[in-house]
Structure formats: C-alpha cells, structure tokens
Coordinates of N, CA and C in Angstrom, one line a residue:
M1 N 0.9 -1.2 -0.5 CA 0.0 0.4 0.1 C 0.8 1.0 0.2
N2 N 0.3 2.0 -1.1 CA 1.4 3.7 -0.9 C 1.3 4.1 0.0
Q3 N 2.6 5.8 0.4 CA 1.6 6.5 1.0 C 0.0 7.5 1.6
V4 N -0.1 7.2 0.1 CA -1.4 8.1 -0.5 C -2.7 7.5 0.0
N5 N -2.7 6.1 0.2 CA -3.7 5.1 0.6 C -3.4 4.9 1.4
F6 N -2.1 4.7 2.2 CA -2.1 4.4 3.7 C -3.3 5.2 3.7
D7 N -3.2 7.0 4.0 CA -2.9 8.0 4.6 C -5.0 8.5 4.6
R8 N -5.6 8.3 3.1 CA -6.8 7.9 3.4 C -7.0 6.9 3.6
T9 N -6.9 5.6 4.0 CA -7.0 3.8 4.6 C -7.1 5.4 6.4
R10 N -6.1 5.7 6.6 CA -6.7 6.2 7.5 C -7.0 6.8 8.2
E11 N -7.8 8.1 7.1 CA -8.6 10.1 7.6 C -10.0 8.5 7.0
K12 N -10.3 7.6 7.0 CA -11.2 6.6 6.9 C -11.8 6.7 8.2
K13 N -10.7 5.4 8.5 CA -11.2 5.2 10.1 C -10.6 6.5 11.2
L14 N -10.6 7.7 11.3 CA -10.5 8.6 11.6 C -11.5 9.0 12.1
R15 N -12.9 9.6 10.9 CA -13.8 9.8 10.4 C -14.2 8.8 11.3
A16 N -14.3 7.9 11.2 CA -16.0 6.4 12.0 C -15.5 6.1 13.6
S17 N -14.1 6.9 14.6 CA -13.8 6.7 15.1 C -14.1 8.1 15.9
G18 N -15.3 9.1 15.3 CA -16.0 9.9 16.3 C -17.2 9.2 16.8
A19 N -18.3 10.3 18.0 CA -19.1 10.4 18.8 C -20.1 10.3 17.6
S20 N -19.8 10.0 16.6 CA -21.2 10.7 16.1 C -22.8 8.9 15.5
N21 N -21.9 8.0 15.9 CA -22.0 6.9 16.0 C -23.5 6.5 17.1
L22 N -22.9 7.2 18.0 CA -23.4 6.7 18.7 C -24.6 6.6 19.9
S23 N -25.0 5.5 20.1 CA -26.7 5.6 20.5 C -27.0 6.5 21.3
L24 N -28.5 6.9 21.2 CA -29.3 7.6 21.5 C -29.1 8.2 23.8
S25 N -29.6 6.3 24.0 CA -28.9 6.2 25.4 C -27.5 6.2 25.5
I26 N -26.1 6.0 25.1 CA -24.9 6.2 25.3 C -24.7 7.1 25.6
Y27 N -25.7 8.0 24.6 CA -25.1 9.8 24.5 C -26.1 10.5 26.3
T28 N -27.3 9.8 26.1 CA -27.3 10.9 27.6 C -27.3 9.8 28.1
K29 N -26.4 9.5 28.5 CA -25.8 9.0 30.0 C -24.6 9.3 30.1
L30 N -23.8 10.1 28.8 CA -22.3 10.1 28.9 C -22.3 11.8 29.4
I31 N -24.0 12.8 28.3 CA -24.2 13.6 29.0 C -24.3 13.7 30.2
N32 N -25.3 13.2 30.9 CA -25.8 13.1 33.0 C -24.4 12.8 33.1
K33 N -23.2 12.0 32.9 CA -22.8 11.4 33.6 C -21.8 12.8 34.0
A34 N -21.6 13.7 32.8 CA -21.2 15.2 32.4 C -21.6 16.0 34.1
F35 N -23.1 15.7 33.4 CA -23.4 17.3 34.8 C -22.6 16.5 36.0
N36 N -23.0 15.7 36.2 CA -23.2 15.0 37.4 C -21.1 15.5 38.2
I37 N -20.8 15.3 37.3 CA -19.1 15.8 37.2 C -19.0 17.1 37.2
S38 N -19.9 17.8 36.6 CA -18.9 19.2 37.1 C -19.8 20.2 38.2
K39 N -20.9 19.2 38.5 CA -21.7 20.1 38.8 C -22.3 21.9 38.6
V40 N -22.4 21.9 37.4 CA -22.6 23.7 37.1 C -23.9 23.1 36.3
P41 N -24.9 23.9 37.0 CA -26.2 23.5 37.3 C -26.3 24.3 35.7
E42 N -25.9 25.3 35.0 CA -26.1 26.3 34.1 C -25.5 25.9 33.0
L43 N -24.7 24.6 32.9 CA -23.3 24.0 32.0 C -24.1 24.0 30.7
A44 N -23.8 25.0 29.9 CA -24.4 24.9 28.5 C -24.1 23.9 27.4
I45 N -24.8 23.1 26.7 CA -24.7 22.2 26.0 C -26.1 21.9 24.7
K46 N -26.4 22.8 24.5 CA -27.0 23.4 23.4 C -26.0 24.2 22.5
A47 N -25.8 25.7 23.4 CA -25.0 26.7 22.7 C -23.5 26.2 21.6
N48 N -22.9 27.2 20.6 CA -22.3 27.0 20.1 C -21.0 27.5 20.6
N49 N -20.6 27.1 21.9 CA -18.9 27.6 22.6 C -18.0 28.4 21.5
T50 N -17.7 27.6 21.1 CA -17.0 27.4 20.4 C -16.9 28.8 19.4
E51 N -17.7 29.0 18.3 CA -18.2 30.1 18.0 C -18.2 31.6 18.6
L52 N -19.2 31.2 19.5 CA -18.7 32.5 21.2 C -17.4 32.8 21.1
I53 N -16.4 31.4 21.6 CA -15.0 32.3 21.8 C -14.0 32.7 20.2
L54 N -14.4 32.2 19.2 CA -14.3 32.9 18.3 C -14.2 33.9 18.3
F55 N -15.7 34.7 18.4 CA -15.8 35.6 17.8 C -15.7 36.8 19.8
L56 N -15.7 36.3 20.5 CA -14.8 36.6 21.8 C -13.5 37.3 21.1
S57 N -12.8 36.3 20.6 CA -11.6 36.1 20.4 C -11.3 38.1 18.5
A58 N -11.9 37.9 18.8 CA -11.8 38.8 17.3 C -11.3 37.7 15.6
G59 N -12.2 37.0 16.2 CA -11.4 35.6 14.5 C -11.9 36.8 13.1
P60 N -12.9 36.6 12.9 CA -13.6 37.4 11.7 C -12.4 38.6 11.1
L61 N -11.6 39.1 12.2 CA -10.9 40.7 11.8 C -9.0 40.0 11.6
V62 N -9.1 40.9 11.0 CA -7.5 40.7 10.7 C -6.7 41.0 11.7
I63 N -5.1 41.1 12.2 CA -4.3 40.7 12.9 C -4.1 42.0 13.3
N64 N -4.2 43.2 12.4 CA -4.9 44.1 13.3 C -5.3 44.6 14.2
Y65 N -5.9 44.5 14.5 CA -7.5 44.6 14.6 C -7.8 43.4 16.4
V66 N -7.0 42.6 16.1 CA -7.3 41.3 16.7 C -6.4 42.0 19.1
P67 N -5.7 42.7 19.0 CA -5.6 43.0 20.1 C -6.6 43.4 21.1
Q68 N -6.4 45.0 20.7 CA -8.2 45.1 21.1 C -8.7 44.7 20.9
R69 N -9.6 43.8 20.4 CA -10.9 43.4 20.8 C -10.6 42.4 21.5
L70 N -9.6 41.5 21.5 CA -9.4 40.7 22.1 C -9.5 40.6 24.0
F71 N -8.6 41.9 24.4 CA -8.8 42.4 25.7 C -10.3 43.2 26.0
Q72 N -10.7 43.6 25.0 CA -12.1 43.9 25.4 C -12.6 42.7 25.7
N73 N -12.4 41.8 25.3 CA -14.0 40.9 26.1 C -12.9 40.2 26.2
I74 N -12.2 39.9 27.5 CA -11.2 39.2 28.4 C -12.1 38.5 28.4
Y75 N -12.7 39.3 29.6 CA -13.2 38.8 30.6 C -14.6 37.7 30.4
Y76 N -15.3 38.4 29.7 CA -16.6 36.9 28.8 C -15.5 36.0 28.4
I77 N -14.0 35.7 28.2 CA -13.3 34.6 27.4 C -13.0 33.8 28.6
E78 N -12.2 34.3 29.6 CA -12.2 33.9 30.8 C -13.5 33.5 31.6
E79 N -14.1 34.0 31.8 CA -15.7 33.3 32.2 C -16.0 32.0 31.5
L80 N -16.3 31.5 30.5 CA -16.4 31.0 29.5 C -15.8 29.9 29.4
I81 N -14.7 30.2 29.8 CA -13.3 29.1 30.6 C -13.7 28.6 31.9
L82 N -14.0 29.3 32.9 CA -14.2 28.8 33.8 C -14.7 28.2 34.4
N83 N -16.8 29.4 34.0 CA -17.9 29.0 34.5 C -18.1 27.9 33.6
K84 N -17.9 27.6 32.2 CA -18.8 26.7 31.6 C -17.7 25.9 30.7
K85 N -17.1 26.0 31.3 CA -15.8 24.5 31.4 C -15.9 25.0 29.5
F86 N -14.9 25.3 29.5 CA -15.3 25.0 27.2 C -13.9 24.9 27.2
I87 N -13.2 23.9 26.5 CA -11.7 23.7 26.4 C -12.6 23.2 23.9
T88 N -11.2 22.8 23.9 CA -11.3 22.7 21.8 C -11.5 21.0 21.9
F89 N -12.1 20.2 21.3 CA -11.6 19.0 20.3 C -10.4 19.3 20.0
P90 N -9.3 18.0 20.8 CA -8.4 17.7 20.1 C -8.1 18.5 18.2
H91 N -6.3 18.1 18.5 CA -6.4 18.5 17.4 C -5.9 17.6 15.7
R92 N -6.9 17.6 14.8 CA -6.4 16.3 13.9 C -5.5 15.8 13.2
L93 N -4.7 14.6 13.0 CA -4.1 13.7 12.9 C -4.1 14.3 11.4
K94 N -2.0 15.2 11.1 CA -1.9 15.6 10.1 C -2.1 13.9 8.8
L95 N -2.8 15.0 8.1 CA -1.9 14.2 6.9 C -1.0 14.4 5.1
T96 N -1.1 13.2 4.5 CA 0.4 13.9 4.3 C 0.3 14.6 3.0
Y97 N -1.1 13.9 2.0 CA -2.6 14.5 0.7 C -3.1 15.7 1.4
K98 N -2.9 16.5 0.1 CA -3.2 17.7 0.4 C -5.0 17.6 0.0
N99 N -5.6 17.1 -0.7 CA -6.6 16.9 -1.3 C -8.1 16.5 0.1
T100 N -7.9 17.2 1.9 CA -8.4 17.1 2.5 C -9.3 17.9 3.2
M101 N -10.8 17.9 2.8 CA -11.5 19.6 2.8 C -12.3 19.3 4.2
E102 N -11.3 20.2 5.4 CA -12.4 20.1 6.4 C -13.4 20.4 6.5
V103 N -14.4 20.1 7.7 CA -16.2 20.9 7.3 C -16.2 20.8 8.7
Y104 N -16.6 22.0 8.6 CA -17.7 23.1 10.1 C -19.0 22.8 10.0
P105 N -19.7 22.4 10.8 CA -19.0 21.5 12.7 C -18.3 20.7 11.4
P106 N -17.1 20.2 12.5 CA -16.5 18.7 12.4 C -16.9 17.4 12.7
K107 N -17.3 16.4 11.9 CA -17.8 14.6 12.2 C -17.6 14.2 13.1
D108 N -15.7 14.5 13.0 CA -15.3 13.2 14.2 C -13.9 13.5 15.2
S109 N -14.8 14.6 15.9 CA -14.9 14.9 16.8 C -13.4 15.3 17.1
Y110 N -13.0 15.7 15.8 CA -11.4 17.0 16.2 C -11.8 18.3 15.6
E111 N -11.2 18.7 16.1 CA -11.2 20.0 16.2 C -10.5 20.4 14.2
N112 N -10.9 21.4 13.9 CA -11.0 22.3 12.1 C -9.7 22.9 12.4
N113 N -8.6 23.0 11.7 CA -7.4 24.3 11.8 C -8.5 24.7 12.0
R114 N -9.4 25.7 11.5 CA -9.2 26.9 11.8 C -10.2 28.3 12.7
Q115 N -10.2 27.0 13.5 CA -11.4 27.5 14.7 C -9.7 27.1 15.7
L116 N -8.8 26.3 15.1 CA -8.0 25.8 16.1 C -6.7 27.3 15.9
N117 N -6.2 28.0 14.9 CA -6.4 28.3 14.6 C -6.6 30.6 15.5
V118 N -6.9 30.4 15.8 CA -8.0 31.1 16.4 C -7.6 31.6 17.4
I119 N -7.6 30.0 17.9 CA -7.3 29.6 19.8 C -5.8 30.4 20.1
A120 N -5.4 29.8 19.1 CA -3.9 29.6 18.9 C -3.5 31.3 19.4
R121 N -4.4 32.2 18.2 CA -3.9 33.3 17.7 C -3.9 34.6 19.1
A122 N -4.9 34.0 19.9 CA -5.4 34.2 20.7 C -4.4 33.7 22.0
I123 N -4.3 33.3 22.1 CA -3.4 32.5 23.6 C -1.8 33.5 22.8
I124 N -1.6 33.6 21.6 CA -0.2 34.1 21.3 C -0.3 35.9 21.9
I125 N -1.5 36.2 22.1 CA -1.6 37.9 22.5 C -1.7 37.8 24.3
H126 N -2.6 36.6 24.6 CA -3.0 36.8 25.7 C -2.2 35.2 26.2
P127 N -1.3 34.8 26.9 CA -1.0 33.7 26.8 C -1.6 33.3 28.2
N128 N -1.8 33.9 29.3 CA -2.5 33.8 30.2 C -3.2 33.0 30.1
L129 N -4.1 32.6 29.3 CA -5.8 31.7 28.9 C -4.7 30.1 29.0
I130 N -3.8 30.0 28.7 CA -3.0 28.7 28.9 C -3.4 28.4 30.5
N131 N -2.8 28.8 31.3 CA -3.0 28.8 32.7 C -4.6 28.8 33.1
I132 N -5.0 29.7 32.4 CA -6.9 29.6 33.0 C -7.3 28.4 32.7
W133 N -6.8 27.6 31.6 CA -7.2 26.7 30.9 C -6.7 26.0 32.2
K134 N -5.9 25.6 32.4 CA -4.5 24.5 33.0 C -5.6 24.7 34.6
N135 N -6.1 25.8 34.8 CA -7.0 25.8 36.5 C -8.0 25.1 36.3
I136 N -8.7 24.9 35.1 CA -10.0 23.3 35.0 C -9.9 21.8 34.8
G137 N -8.5 21.5 34.6 CA -7.5 20.1 34.6 C -7.7 20.5 32.6
Y138 N -8.2 21.7 32.0 CA -7.4 21.0 31.0 C -6.1 21.9 30.3
Y139 N -5.1 20.3 30.4 CA -4.0 20.6 30.5 C -3.3 19.7 29.1
E140 N -4.4 19.3 28.2 CA -3.8 18.4 26.7 C -3.9 20.2 25.9
I141 N -4.0 21.7 26.7 CA -4.1 23.1 25.9 C -2.8 23.1 25.1
C142 N -1.4 22.9 25.5 CA -0.7 22.8 24.8 C -0.3 22.1 24.3
S143 N -1.0 21.2 24.3 CA 0.0 20.0 22.6 C -1.3 20.5 22.0
D144 N -2.3 20.5 22.2 CA -3.8 20.7 20.9 C -2.9 21.6 19.3
V145 N -2.8 23.0 20.4 CA -2.7 24.0 19.1 C -0.2 24.1 19.5
N146 N 0.1 23.2 20.4 CA 1.7 23.4 20.5 C 2.0 23.7 19.2
D147 N 1.7 23.3 17.2 CA 2.6 23.8 16.7 C 2.1 25.0 16.4
L148 N 1.0 25.5 16.0 CA 0.2 26.1 16.2 C 0.6 27.7 16.3
V149 N 0.5 27.5 17.8 CA 1.6 28.4 18.8 C 3.3 28.9 17.9
I150 N 3.6 28.3 18.6 CA 4.8 27.9 18.0 C 4.9 28.5 16.1
R151 N 4.7 27.9 15.9 CA 4.4 28.9 14.5 C 4.2 30.2 14.2
G152 N 3.0 30.6 14.9 CA 2.2 31.8 14.7 C 4.0 32.6 15.9
V153 N 4.1 32.7 16.7 CA 4.8 33.6 17.4 C 6.3 33.8 16.7
L154 N 6.7 32.9 15.5 CA 7.8 33.2 14.9 C 7.4 33.8 13.2
L155 N 5.6 33.6 12.8 CA 6.2 34.2 11.8 C 5.1 35.6 11.9
I156 N 5.3 36.0 12.9 CA 5.1 37.7 14.8 C 6.5 37.9 14.1
L157 N 7.4 37.0 14.0 CA 9.0 38.0 14.0 C 9.4 37.9 13.8
F158 N 9.2 37.1 12.8 CA 9.4 37.3 11.1 C 8.4 36.9 10.0
P159 N 7.7 38.1 9.5 CA 6.5 38.4 9.0 C 7.0 38.2 7.8
S160 N 5.4 37.2 6.7 CA 6.3 37.1 5.2 C 5.7 38.1 4.7
T161 N 5.5 39.0 5.0 CA 6.0 40.7 4.2 C 5.5 41.8 5.0
P162 N 7.0 41.9 5.8 CA 7.6 42.7 6.4 C 7.4 43.9 6.0
P163 N 6.6 44.9 7.5 CA 7.1 46.4 6.6 C 7.8 47.1 6.8
N164 N 7.5 48.5 6.0 CA 8.9 48.8 6.0 C 10.1 49.1 6.7
D165 N 9.1 49.2 8.2 CA 10.0 49.7 9.5 C 10.5 48.2 10.4
W166 N 10.6 47.0 9.5 CA 10.2 45.8 10.3 C 12.2 46.0 10.7
E167 N 12.9 45.4 11.8 CA 13.8 45.4 12.4 C 14.1 43.5 11.9
C168 N 15.1 42.4 11.9 CA 15.0 41.1 11.7 C 15.6 41.0 13.2
P169 N 15.0 40.5 13.9 CA 14.8 40.5 15.2 C 16.4 39.0 15.4
D170 N 17.5 39.8 16.8 CA 18.2 38.7 16.9 C 18.0 37.4 18.1
V171 N 19.1 37.4 18.0 CA 18.9 35.6 18.6 C 18.1 35.4 19.8
N172 N 18.5 37.1 20.9 CA 18.3 36.6 21.4 C 16.4 37.9 22.3
T173 N 16.2 37.6 20.5 CA 15.3 38.8 21.0 C 14.3 36.7 20.6
V174 N 14.7 35.8 20.3 CA 13.4 35.2 19.7 C 13.3 34.0 20.2
V175 N 15.0 33.6 21.2 CA 14.9 33.0 22.5 C 13.8 33.3 24.0
T176 N 13.8 34.5 23.8 CA 13.0 35.4 25.0 C 11.7 35.4 24.5
R177 N 11.3 35.6 24.0 CA 10.0 35.5 23.2 C 9.6 33.9 22.9
L178 N 10.2 32.9 22.6 CA 9.6 31.6 22.1 C 10.0 31.5 23.7
K179 N 10.6 31.3 24.5 CA 10.4 30.7 26.6 C 9.4 31.2 26.7
K180 N 9.4 32.3 26.0 CA 7.6 32.4 27.5 C 6.9 31.6 27.3
F181 N 6.8 31.2 26.0 CA 5.5 30.0 25.7 C 6.0 28.2 26.3
T182 N 7.5 28.4 25.7 CA 7.7 27.0 26.6 C 7.9 26.9 27.8
D183 N 7.9 27.7 28.0 CA 8.1 28.2 29.8 C 6.9 26.8 30.2
L184 N 5.4 28.0 29.5 CA 4.6 27.7 29.9 C 4.0 25.5 29.4
G185 N 5.0 25.3 29.0 CA 4.2 23.6 28.4 C 4.4 23.9 27.1
F186 N 4.8 24.6 26.5 CA 4.8 24.5 24.4 C 6.2 23.9 24.2
K187 N 6.6 23.1 22.7 CA 7.2 22.5 22.7 C 8.6 22.7 21.3
L188 N 9.9 22.6 21.8 CA 9.9 23.0 20.2 C 10.5 21.5 19.6
T189 N 9.5 21.2 18.9 CA 9.8 19.2 18.5 C 10.7 19.3 17.1
N190 N 10.5 18.1 17.0 CA 11.3 17.9 16.2 C 10.5 18.7 14.4
N191 N 9.7 17.8 15.4 CA 8.3 18.0 13.5 C 8.0 19.4 13.0
V192 N 7.8 20.1 15.5 CA 7.6 21.4 14.6 C 8.8 22.5 13.9
I193 N 10.2 21.8 14.5 CA 11.1 22.7 13.8 C 11.4 22.5 12.3
N194 N 10.7 21.3 11.9 CA 10.7 21.3 9.9 C 9.8 21.3 9.2
D195 N 8.3 21.9 10.2 CA 7.5 22.7 10.1 C 8.1 24.4 9.7
I196 N 8.7 24.7 10.7 CA 9.1 26.0 10.9 C 10.3 26.6 9.4
L197 N 10.7 25.6 9.3 CA 12.3 25.6 8.2 C 11.9 25.1 6.8
R198 N 9.7 24.4 7.1 CA 9.7 24.6 5.4 C 8.7 25.9 5.3
L199 N 8.2 26.9 6.4 CA 7.9 28.0 6.4 C 8.1 29.0 5.7
F200 N 9.6 29.0 6.1 CA 10.6 30.2 5.6 C 11.6 29.7 4.8
E201 N 11.0 28.2 4.4 CA 12.1 27.9 3.0 C 13.0 29.0 2.3
H202 N 11.7 29.9 1.7 CA 12.8 30.8 1.0 C 13.6 32.1 1.4
R203 N 12.7 31.7 2.8 CA 14.2 32.8 3.4 C 15.6 31.9 4.6
L204 N 15.2 30.9 3.8 CA 16.5 30.6 5.3 C 18.5 30.6 4.8
N205 N 18.8 31.4 3.8 CA 19.5 31.6 3.8 C 20.1 32.8 4.6
E206 N 18.8 34.0 4.5 CA 18.2 34.9 5.7 C 18.4 35.0 6.5
I207 N 17.8 34.2 7.2 CA 17.1 33.9 8.7 C 17.4 32.2 9.3
G208 N 17.5 31.4 8.5 CA 18.0 29.9 8.6 C 19.3 29.7 10.2
D209 N 20.6 30.1 9.8 CA 21.2 30.3 11.1 C 20.4 31.2 12.4
L210 N 20.1 31.8 12.4 CA 19.3 32.8 13.2 C 18.1 32.4 13.9
L211 N 17.3 31.2 13.5 CA 16.8 30.4 13.7 C 17.2 28.8 14.4
M212 N 17.8 28.1 13.9 CA 18.8 27.1 14.4 C 19.5 27.4 16.2
N213 N 20.3 28.7 15.7 CA 20.9 28.9 17.2 C 19.8 29.5 17.8
S214 N 18.9 29.9 17.6 CA 17.9 30.0 18.5 C 17.2 28.8 18.8
F215 N 17.1 27.9 18.1 CA 16.6 26.3 18.6 C 17.3 25.4 19.5
Q216 N 19.0 26.3 19.5 CA 19.6 25.8 20.0 C 20.1 25.9 21.8
Q217 N 19.3 27.2 21.9 CA 19.1 28.0 23.2 C 17.7 27.4 23.7
I218 N 17.2 27.5 23.0 CA 15.5 26.5 24.2 C 15.7 25.4 24.2
R219 N 16.2 24.2 23.0 CA 16.5 23.2 23.6 C 17.8 22.9 24.8
N220 N 18.7 23.1 24.0 CA 19.8 23.1 25.7 C 20.0 22.3 25.2
E221 N 20.8 21.3 23.3 CA 20.9 20.7 23.1 C 22.2 21.1 22.3
P222 N 23.3 20.9 21.4 CA 24.0 21.0 20.9 C 23.4 21.3 18.9
K223 N 23.6 21.8 18.0 CA 23.5 22.5 17.0 C 22.9 20.7 16.4
T224 N 24.2 19.8 15.9 CA 24.8 18.6 15.4 C 23.9 17.7 16.1
V225 N 23.1 18.3 17.3 CA 21.5 16.9 17.5 C 20.7 17.2 17.1
I226 N 19.9 18.1 17.2 CA 19.3 19.4 16.7 C 18.8 19.0 15.2
V227 N 20.4 19.2 14.3 CA 20.0 18.7 13.3 C 19.8 17.2 12.8
S228 N 20.7 17.0 13.6 CA 20.1 14.9 12.8 C 18.9 14.8 13.4
S229 N 18.4 14.9 14.3 CA 17.0 14.9 15.1 C 16.4 15.0 13.8
C230 N 16.0 16.4 13.2 CA 15.3 17.0 12.4 C 15.1 16.2 11.0
I231 N 17.1 16.0 10.3 CA 16.7 14.8 9.0 C 16.1 13.5 9.7
N232 N 16.1 13.1 10.6 CA 15.7 11.8 10.4 C 14.1 12.4 10.7
N233 N 13.4 13.3 11.0 CA 11.9 13.3 11.0 C 11.8 14.1 10.0
L234 N 12.5 14.4 9.2 CA 12.3 14.7 7.5 C 11.3 13.9 6.7
N235 N 10.0 13.5 6.3 CA 9.6 13.3 5.2 C 9.5 13.3 4.0
N236 N 9.9 12.6 3.2 CA 9.7 13.3 1.2 C 11.0 14.1 1.0
P237 N 12.4 13.7 1.8 CA 13.5 14.6 1.3 C 14.0 14.8 -0.1
E238 N 12.5 14.3 -1.0 CA 12.6 14.9 -2.3 C 12.6 16.4 -2.7
R239 N 11.1 16.0 -1.9 CA 10.0 17.3 -1.8 C 11.0 18.7 -0.8
N240 N 11.5 17.8 0.2 CA 11.9 19.2 1.3 C 13.8 19.1 0.7
R241 N 14.3 18.8 -0.5 CA 15.4 19.0 -0.8 C 15.6 20.3 -0.1
N242 N 15.5 21.3 -0.7 CA 15.9 22.4 -0.1 C 16.1 22.5 1.4
I243 N 15.4 22.0 2.4 CA 15.6 22.3 3.8 C 16.7 21.0 4.2
L244 N 16.6 19.3 3.2 CA 17.6 19.5 3.7 C 19.1 19.9 2.9
K245 N 19.1 20.3 1.8 CA 20.8 21.2 2.1 C 21.2 22.1 3.2
F246 N 20.3 22.8 3.8 CA 20.5 23.9 4.3 C 21.0 22.9 5.4
L247 N 19.8 22.1 6.4 CA 20.6 21.4 7.0 C 21.8 20.7 7.2
N248 N 22.2 19.9 6.2 CA 23.8 20.0 5.5 C 24.3 20.5 5.8
G249 N 23.9 22.1 6.2 CA 25.2 23.5 5.5 C 25.1 23.0 4.2
E250 N 24.6 22.8 2.9 CA 24.8 23.1 1.5 C 24.3 24.2 1.4
N251 N 23.4 25.0 1.5 CA 23.2 26.8 0.9 C 24.6 27.6 1.6

C-alpha cells in the first residue's frame, strides 16, 4: 500500500472513530455523567461555545485589530472557560496529501484548523489563557495547539511581508519570545522545527542560522543533535530537498 492510500485509509478510520454513531441511550448517559461530574447547574449543552469564543477572540478580524478586541472581551473569554468549562476538541492528525477538506462543524470529534488557529492566536496575544485552561483541568491545551502557537510566534517575529520599519530580531529576542511559551508547556519538537523550516524555506539563507541558533538555546542541545533529529524526522526528502541542503550545510 502506497503512502497516499495508507493515509486515506487512516482518514476513513479517523472519521469513523468519532462519537457521531453513538446510540441515544449512551449519549444521554454520557451527558448525565458530565452534569454529575461538573456540578454546574447552568452548564450549556446546546450553545455553540466554539463559535462564541471565536467571535470574542476577534476571529473574523485581521491581526492588526485583534489585540484591542481581544482585551475588550478577555473577561467574557475567561468566564466562558472557568464557568462553562469550554475546551477545544483535540487537533486532527496531519495527513500527507492535500485533498483533505475539513467540514464545519467537524464530524469526527477533532477540531478544524480554522478554529484552532484563532484560539492559538488568542493564546499568543494573551498567554495567561493557558493557565486559565489548566485551572479547569485542561492540561492538553498546549499539545493541542503546540505547533500553531510556535509557528505563530515566529511568524510575528518574521512576517511574510515585512513592513518598511521591520528590523530582523536577534537570537536573544527570538529565544526570549519562544521561552515565554515553552515555560508554559509548549514544546519545540523536531516536527515543529521542520514545519518552521518549511514555512521559511525561501528565507533560510537570510534567517536560517538565526533560527537554528535560537532553537539550540531553547532546547539546550548541540546544533548537530538538533540537525540530526530533524533530518531523521524529515518526510519525503526529495520534496524537502532545500531544507535538507540547509540542514546539511550546503546552502
């Protein structure tokens, strides 16, 4: 079985693994169990809290207007988390082919990237949201949006279309900014490093060494160890040959 067929088979299994085929009796039992555990009389089960938090997080707005709107609504976002126990669905596993269309609302018990991106953006602007989620027992929030947050932090530092007054940050600035999130529980994994290198593939000559030096400080590992780990985790070397050349020092 080739990789594409394998991934499509896996996707079918993922779609079938959600809770959409539960019987009514089991679904009712789970809802009642949730009420008993939460002990929250006004627990909402019909409202679409995902859409509400996306609205409060300024999801429809461009990034320039997000911080102001987010801070205007931060009280309501915190109330939604603390009192309504709002959490996201877990992220969907990555598939290697591009013909995967996400539907909304999701039917497989996984959250869509659009919704997770808005939540990740809110976390980048207001990192204390992580502590609020952890206060209600949602410790998986970091792993659920890990890659989106780490990539988002670096995209802010290295915008794809830099403004005229943009200045390239130094290693200390990058490390300080990333450490703010790794201290909260986010991880600079090999996979996310490879994603970042793909994201900045056409700028590696400009910022590649700066990124790797920053990653070295964050992970407190020799650069050779990080490079070796990234190469071992790099899928489809032919497709990623520019990244492979960079990691091998051929640029």
